[in-house]
Amino acid sequence: MWPSVRAAGARVGSPSVGPRAVVFDWGGTLTPFHTIDLADLWAVAARILAPERATELTAALLEAERESWERVTRHAGMASGTLDDLLARATELSGVAFEAAVRDEALEAHLEAWTPHTLTDPEAAPLLRALRERGVRTGLLSNTHWPREWHERILARDGVLDLIDVRVYTSELRHTKPHAEAFRAVLAPLGVEPADAVMVGDRPFDDISGAQAVGMRTVLLPNDIVPSAPVTPDATIRRLSELLPILDGWRDPPHEIRTPGYPPRSEEGGAPRFRGDPGDGR
């Protein structure tokens, strides 16, 4: 059973007007979390890259991606990576070479195979619009090997690209979450200090611990698959539509803002339940 919505108190030195920016993770946050067979998704590319050795190449691509994410965890986001990095490592592991001419076709097929798992949460667009109406800037910070073009195509497809003010993909950075530089890469163009921003994500290690380390407030949107971490978010929600009441609780003085067509719900169908007084320190 999901826990009730929990809101923690404002941090010392936080602005009385409440958060000025909200930064979202992408996969598992703006998109619902899916359990995915990565072997099937990489096999689509491998069959185009090296039809006669597709099984070997699929295994190598899986291992290359596993190694990459393991480094993120082991070294706290010290090194990012790209799809070309994964392809190069898979070739090194398997000894399977492929023609550069088929690279784009293979990767396009790989992205197409991801399509059912990239659909934006229906609650994302109403939330992003509501934040914009309130004058709160929005950002996206995604740990990814994918190029910007792929992500932005997906966001445009689902009508949310222009609703996000700043979009940052770690495939373009030297670091990934939870490294501080990844968070600074989105906060700087948003024009806000960490204390004025909130990070919303589904990963306690990457999203929550990293954001807290630079001084951001944090909201966890948990699922049953992502590993836990010894970190306590400032708030926990079960769905995106529960975020606005959390932000309202961090305003001083707290007040209620009702957004037409945007009713948050609790387990019983009413307004979210809060544990603790928004004025309590943390």
Short mmCIF file of C-alpha atoms in Angstrom, two decimals:
data_model
loop_
_atom_site.label_atom_id
_atom_site.label_comp_id
_atom_site.label_asym_id
_atom_site.label_seq_id
_atom_site.Cartn_x
_atom_site.Cartn_y
_atom_site.Cartn_z
CA MET A 1 0.00 0.00 0.00
CA TRP A 2 1.30 3.47 -0.83
CA PRO A 3 1.93 5.75 2.14
CA SER A 4 -0.06 8.91 2.64
CA VAL A 5 1.35 12.10 1.16
CA ARG A 6 3.97 13.41 3.57
CA ALA A 7 5.17 16.98 3.66
CA ALA A 8 8.19 18.16 5.61
CA GLY A 9 8.81 21.68 6.83
CA ALA A 10 10.55 24.50 5.00
CA ARG A 11 14.32 24.65 5.24
CA VAL A 12 16.10 27.44 7.05
CA GLY A 13 16.77 30.28 4.66
CA SER A 14 14.19 29.18 2.09
CA PRO A 15 12.24 32.04 0.47
CA SER A 16 8.87 33.00 1.93
CA VAL A 17 7.25 32.89 -1.50
CA GLY A 18 7.90 29.17 -1.82
CA PRO A 19 9.83 27.28 -4.50
CA ARG A 20 10.64 29.27 -7.63
CA ALA A 21 11.47 26.23 -9.78
CA VAL A 22 10.65 22.53 -9.96
CA VAL A 23 13.00 20.08 -11.66
CA PHE A 24 11.68 16.70 -12.80
CA ASP A 25 13.36 13.42 -13.56
CA TRP A 26 12.10 11.83 -16.78
CA GLY A 27 11.84 8.01 -16.78
CA GLY A 28 9.64 6.80 -13.92
CA THR A 29 8.61 10.36 -13.05
CA LEU A 30 7.18 12.22 -16.04
CA THR A 31 6.71 8.79 -17.63
CA PRO A 32 5.11 5.97 -15.62
CA PHE A 33 7.57 3.33 -14.45
CA HIS A 34 7.61 0.17 -16.59
CA THR A 35 9.31 -3.16 -16.05
CA ILE A 36 11.23 -3.66 -19.30
CA ASP A 37 13.15 -6.53 -20.91
CA LEU A 38 16.20 -4.63 -22.13
CA ALA A 39 17.41 -7.67 -24.07
CA ASP A 40 14.42 -7.43 -26.39
CA LEU A 41 15.04 -3.72 -26.98
CA TRP A 42 18.74 -4.16 -27.73
CA ALA A 43 18.07 -7.21 -29.92
CA VAL A 44 16.13 -4.98 -32.31
CA ALA A 45 19.29 -2.94 -32.89
CA ALA A 46 21.64 -5.93 -32.91
CA ARG A 47 19.72 -7.68 -35.68
CA ILE A 48 20.34 -4.67 -37.91
CA LEU A 49 23.93 -4.03 -36.85
CA ALA A 50 25.14 -7.64 -37.18
CA PRO A 51 22.40 -10.04 -38.34
CA GLU A 52 24.61 -13.13 -38.23
CA ARG A 53 25.90 -12.43 -34.71
CA ALA A 54 22.90 -10.66 -33.23
CA THR A 55 22.73 -12.85 -30.13
CA GLU A 56 26.35 -12.12 -29.19
CA LEU A 57 25.97 -8.42 -29.85
CA THR A 58 22.73 -8.22 -27.85
CA ALA A 59 24.47 -9.74 -24.83
CA ALA A 60 27.37 -7.33 -25.23
CA LEU A 61 25.07 -4.30 -25.50
CA LEU A 62 23.29 -5.38 -22.34
CA GLU A 63 26.59 -5.75 -20.52
CA ALA A 64 27.86 -2.39 -21.78
CA GLU A 65 24.76 -0.65 -20.47
CA ARG A 66 24.90 -2.53 -17.15
CA GLU A 67 28.53 -1.48 -16.68
CA SER A 68 27.67 2.11 -17.45
CA TRP A 69 24.89 2.36 -14.86
CA GLU A 70 26.99 0.47 -12.32
CA ARG A 71 29.69 3.13 -12.67
CA VAL A 72 27.08 5.81 -12.00
CA THR A 73 26.21 4.14 -8.71
CA ARG A 74 29.76 3.23 -7.70
CA HIS A 75 31.25 6.64 -8.49
CA ALA A 76 28.21 8.83 -7.70
CA GLY A 77 27.74 10.11 -11.24
CA MET A 78 31.36 11.00 -11.94
CA ALA A 79 31.15 9.94 -15.60
CA SER A 80 28.29 10.13 -18.08
CA GLY A 81 27.97 8.22 -21.37
CA THR A 82 26.35 8.17 -24.79
CA LEU A 83 24.91 5.57 -27.12
CA ASP A 84 28.12 5.63 -29.13
CA ASP A 85 30.02 4.81 -25.95
CA LEU A 86 27.78 1.78 -25.44
CA LEU A 87 28.22 0.64 -29.04
CA ALA A 88 32.00 0.96 -28.78
CA ARG A 89 32.10 -0.99 -25.53
CA ALA A 90 29.81 -3.71 -26.94
CA THR A 91 32.13 -4.12 -29.92
CA GLU A 92 35.08 -4.39 -27.55
CA LEU A 93 33.33 -7.02 -25.41
CA SER A 94 32.02 -9.16 -28.26
CA GLY A 95 34.47 -8.62 -31.08
CA VAL A 96 31.43 -8.05 -33.30
CA ALA A 97 32.03 -5.30 -35.83
CA PHE A 98 29.32 -3.55 -37.80
CA GLU A 99 29.08 -1.11 -40.66
CA ALA A 100 28.79 2.54 -39.61
CA ALA A 101 26.23 2.97 -42.39
CA VAL A 102 23.65 0.91 -40.46
CA ARG A 103 24.20 2.65 -37.11
CA ASP A 104 21.44 5.24 -37.50
CA GLU A 105 18.94 2.67 -38.78
CA ALA A 106 19.68 0.35 -35.86
CA LEU A 107 19.41 3.04 -33.22
CA GLU A 108 16.20 4.38 -34.74
CA ALA A 109 14.71 0.89 -34.54
CA HIS A 110 15.89 0.67 -30.93
CA LEU A 111 14.10 3.92 -30.09
CA GLU A 112 10.95 2.74 -31.85
CA ALA A 113 10.98 -0.39 -29.70
CA TRP A 114 11.02 1.86 -26.64
CA THR A 115 7.88 3.74 -27.71
CA PRO A 116 5.34 1.93 -25.47
CA HIS A 117 7.55 2.70 -22.48
CA THR A 118 8.04 6.42 -23.17
CA LEU A 119 4.46 7.67 -22.97
CA THR A 120 4.15 10.76 -20.79
CA ASP A 121 2.02 10.48 -17.66
CA PRO A 122 -1.41 12.05 -18.40
CA GLU A 123 -1.05 14.13 -15.22
CA ALA A 124 2.21 15.73 -16.39
CA ALA A 125 0.80 18.34 -18.79
CA PRO A 126 -1.85 19.69 -16.35
CA LEU A 127 0.81 19.91 -13.65
CA LEU A 128 3.31 21.70 -15.87
CA ARG A 129 0.64 24.18 -17.01
CA ALA A 130 -0.40 24.83 -13.42
CA LEU A 131 3.18 25.53 -12.41
CA ARG A 132 3.64 27.93 -15.31
CA GLU A 133 0.43 29.78 -14.38
CA ARG A 134 1.83 30.22 -10.86
CA GLY A 135 5.10 31.64 -12.19
CA VAL A 136 7.12 28.58 -11.17
CA ARG A 137 9.81 27.67 -13.69
CA THR A 138 10.25 24.03 -14.66
CA GLY A 139 13.24 21.91 -15.58
CA LEU A 140 13.97 18.36 -16.71
CA LEU A 141 17.14 16.53 -15.66
CA SER A 142 17.49 13.04 -17.10
CA ASN A 143 20.25 10.48 -16.62
CA THR A 144 20.44 9.12 -20.14
CA HIS A 145 22.62 7.75 -22.92
CA TRP A 146 20.13 9.00 -25.48
CA PRO A 147 20.73 12.16 -27.54
CA ARG A 148 18.63 15.28 -26.95
CA GLU A 149 16.85 14.73 -30.27
CA TRP A 150 15.30 11.47 -29.08
CA HIS A 151 14.00 12.89 -25.82
CA GLU A 152 12.64 16.05 -27.38
CA ARG A 153 10.86 14.09 -30.09
CA ILE A 154 9.07 12.11 -27.38
CA LEU A 155 8.20 15.21 -25.34
CA ALA A 156 6.90 16.99 -28.45
CA ARG A 157 4.86 13.92 -29.43
CA ASP A 158 3.08 14.07 -26.08
CA GLY A 159 2.59 17.84 -26.07
CA VAL A 160 4.84 18.71 -23.12
CA LEU A 161 8.08 19.88 -24.79
CA ASP A 162 7.17 23.57 -24.68
CA LEU A 163 5.82 23.28 -21.13
CA ILE A 164 9.31 22.61 -19.71
CA ASP A 165 11.52 25.70 -19.53
CA VAL A 166 14.93 24.00 -19.30
CA ARG A 167 15.76 20.46 -20.42
CA VAL A 168 19.10 18.87 -19.55
CA TYR A 169 20.28 15.42 -20.62
CA THR A 170 23.38 13.88 -19.09
CA SER A 171 24.45 12.48 -22.47
CA GLU A 172 25.54 16.09 -23.09
CA LEU A 173 27.32 16.46 -19.73
CA ARG A 174 30.46 15.09 -18.10
CA HIS A 175 28.49 13.92 -15.08
CA THR A 176 25.18 12.27 -14.20
CA LYS A 177 22.94 12.49 -11.16
CA PRO A 178 23.70 12.33 -8.25
CA HIS A 179 26.81 14.42 -9.02
CA ALA A 180 26.38 18.07 -8.03
CA GLU A 181 27.43 19.31 -11.47
CA ALA A 182 24.41 17.61 -13.06
CA PHE A 183 22.05 19.55 -10.80
CA ARG A 184 23.94 22.79 -11.32
CA ALA A 185 23.59 22.27 -15.08
CA VAL A 186 19.81 22.64 -14.79
CA LEU A 187 19.66 25.18 -11.95
CA ALA A 188 21.93 27.72 -13.67
CA PRO A 189 19.76 28.21 -16.80
CA LEU A 190 16.65 28.22 -14.60
CA GLY A 191 18.21 31.17 -12.79
CA VAL A 192 17.55 29.89 -9.28
CA GLU A 193 19.56 28.93 -6.23
CA PRO A 194 19.26 25.35 -4.94
CA ALA A 195 17.24 26.48 -1.88
CA ASP A 196 14.63 27.95 -4.24
CA ALA A 197 14.17 24.72 -6.22
CA VAL A 198 12.50 21.34 -5.77
CA MET A 199 13.63 18.05 -7.32
CA VAL A 200 10.95 15.46 -8.14
CA GLY A 201 12.11 11.95 -8.99
CA ASP A 202 11.63 8.22 -8.49
CA ARG A 203 15.21 7.28 -7.55
CA PRO A 204 16.30 7.84 -3.95
CA PHE A 205 20.02 7.64 -4.83
CA ASP A 206 20.22 9.53 -8.12
CA ASP A 207 17.43 12.08 -7.66
CA ILE A 208 16.89 12.58 -3.94
CA SER A 209 20.35 12.24 -2.39
CA GLY A 210 21.98 14.24 -5.16
CA ALA A 211 19.48 17.10 -4.99
CA GLN A 212 19.64 17.27 -1.20
CA ALA A 213 23.44 17.42 -1.33
CA VAL A 214 23.30 20.68 -3.31
CA GLY A 215 20.58 22.16 -1.08
CA MET A 216 17.36 21.49 -3.00
CA ARG A 217 14.09 20.32 -1.49
CA THR A 218 13.08 16.88 -2.73
CA VAL A 219 9.90 14.97 -3.55
CA LEU A 220 10.03 11.21 -4.12
CA LEU A 221 7.57 9.45 -6.46
CA PRO A 222 8.37 5.84 -5.48
CA ASN A 223 7.75 2.50 -7.13
CA ASP A 224 8.37 -1.08 -6.08
CA ILE A 225 11.35 -1.71 -8.39
CA VAL A 226 13.88 1.10 -7.96
CA PRO A 227 16.36 0.30 -5.16
CA SER A 228 15.97 2.18 -1.91
CA ALA A 229 18.70 4.33 -0.39
CA PRO A 230 19.40 5.68 3.11
CA VAL A 231 17.87 9.06 2.36
CA THR A 232 14.66 10.79 3.48
CA PRO A 233 12.90 13.05 0.95
CA ASP A 234 11.15 16.22 2.08
CA ALA A 235 7.92 14.79 0.71
CA THR A 236 6.60 11.59 -0.83
CA ILE A 237 3.78 11.44 -3.39
CA ARG A 238 2.05 8.61 -5.21
CA ARG A 239 1.14 10.55 -8.35
CA LEU A 240 2.08 13.80 -10.03
CA SER A 241 -1.23 15.48 -9.23
CA GLU A 242 -0.30 15.45 -5.54
CA LEU A 243 2.64 17.81 -6.03
CA LEU A 244 0.81 21.16 -5.97
CA PRO A 245 -0.51 20.74 -2.42
CA ILE A 246 3.03 19.93 -1.32
CA LEU A 247 4.30 23.17 -2.85
CA ASP A 248 1.43 25.07 -1.22
CA GLY A 249 2.52 23.69 2.15
CA TRP A 250 5.97 25.16 1.60
CA ARG A 251 4.66 28.67 1.12
CA ASP A 252 4.70 31.17 4.01
CA PRO A 253 2.06 31.80 5.09
CA PRO A 254 0.59 28.54 3.75
CA HIS A 255 -2.49 28.97 1.65
CA GLU A 256 -4.61 26.82 -0.59
CA ILE A 257 -4.70 27.29 -4.34
CA ARG A 258 -7.27 25.31 -6.26
CA THR A 259 -6.50 24.73 -9.91
CA PRO A 260 -9.56 24.07 -12.11
CA GLY A 261 -9.57 20.58 -13.54
CA TYR A 262 -6.66 19.54 -11.37
CA PRO A 263 -8.02 17.78 -8.25
CA PRO A 264 -5.43 15.83 -6.25
CA ARG A 265 -6.73 12.65 -4.69
CA SER A 266 -5.86 10.56 -1.69
CA GLU A 267 -6.35 6.84 -1.21
CA GLU A 268 -9.91 7.56 -0.12
CA GLY A 269 -10.55 9.89 -3.07
CA GLY A 270 -10.40 13.18 -1.15
CA ALA A 271 -7.67 15.76 -0.68
CA PRO A 272 -4.20 14.44 0.12
CA ARG A 273 -3.49 13.81 3.79
CA PHE A 274 -0.43 15.48 5.27
CA ARG A 275 1.52 14.20 8.23
CA GLY A 276 3.19 16.93 10.21
CA ASP A 277 2.85 20.68 10.26
CA PRO A 278 4.31 22.52 7.22
CA GLY A 279 5.88 24.88 9.73
CA ASP A 280 7.90 22.17 11.45
CA GLY A 281 11.61 22.45 10.72
CA ARG A 282 13.64 19.70 9.15
#
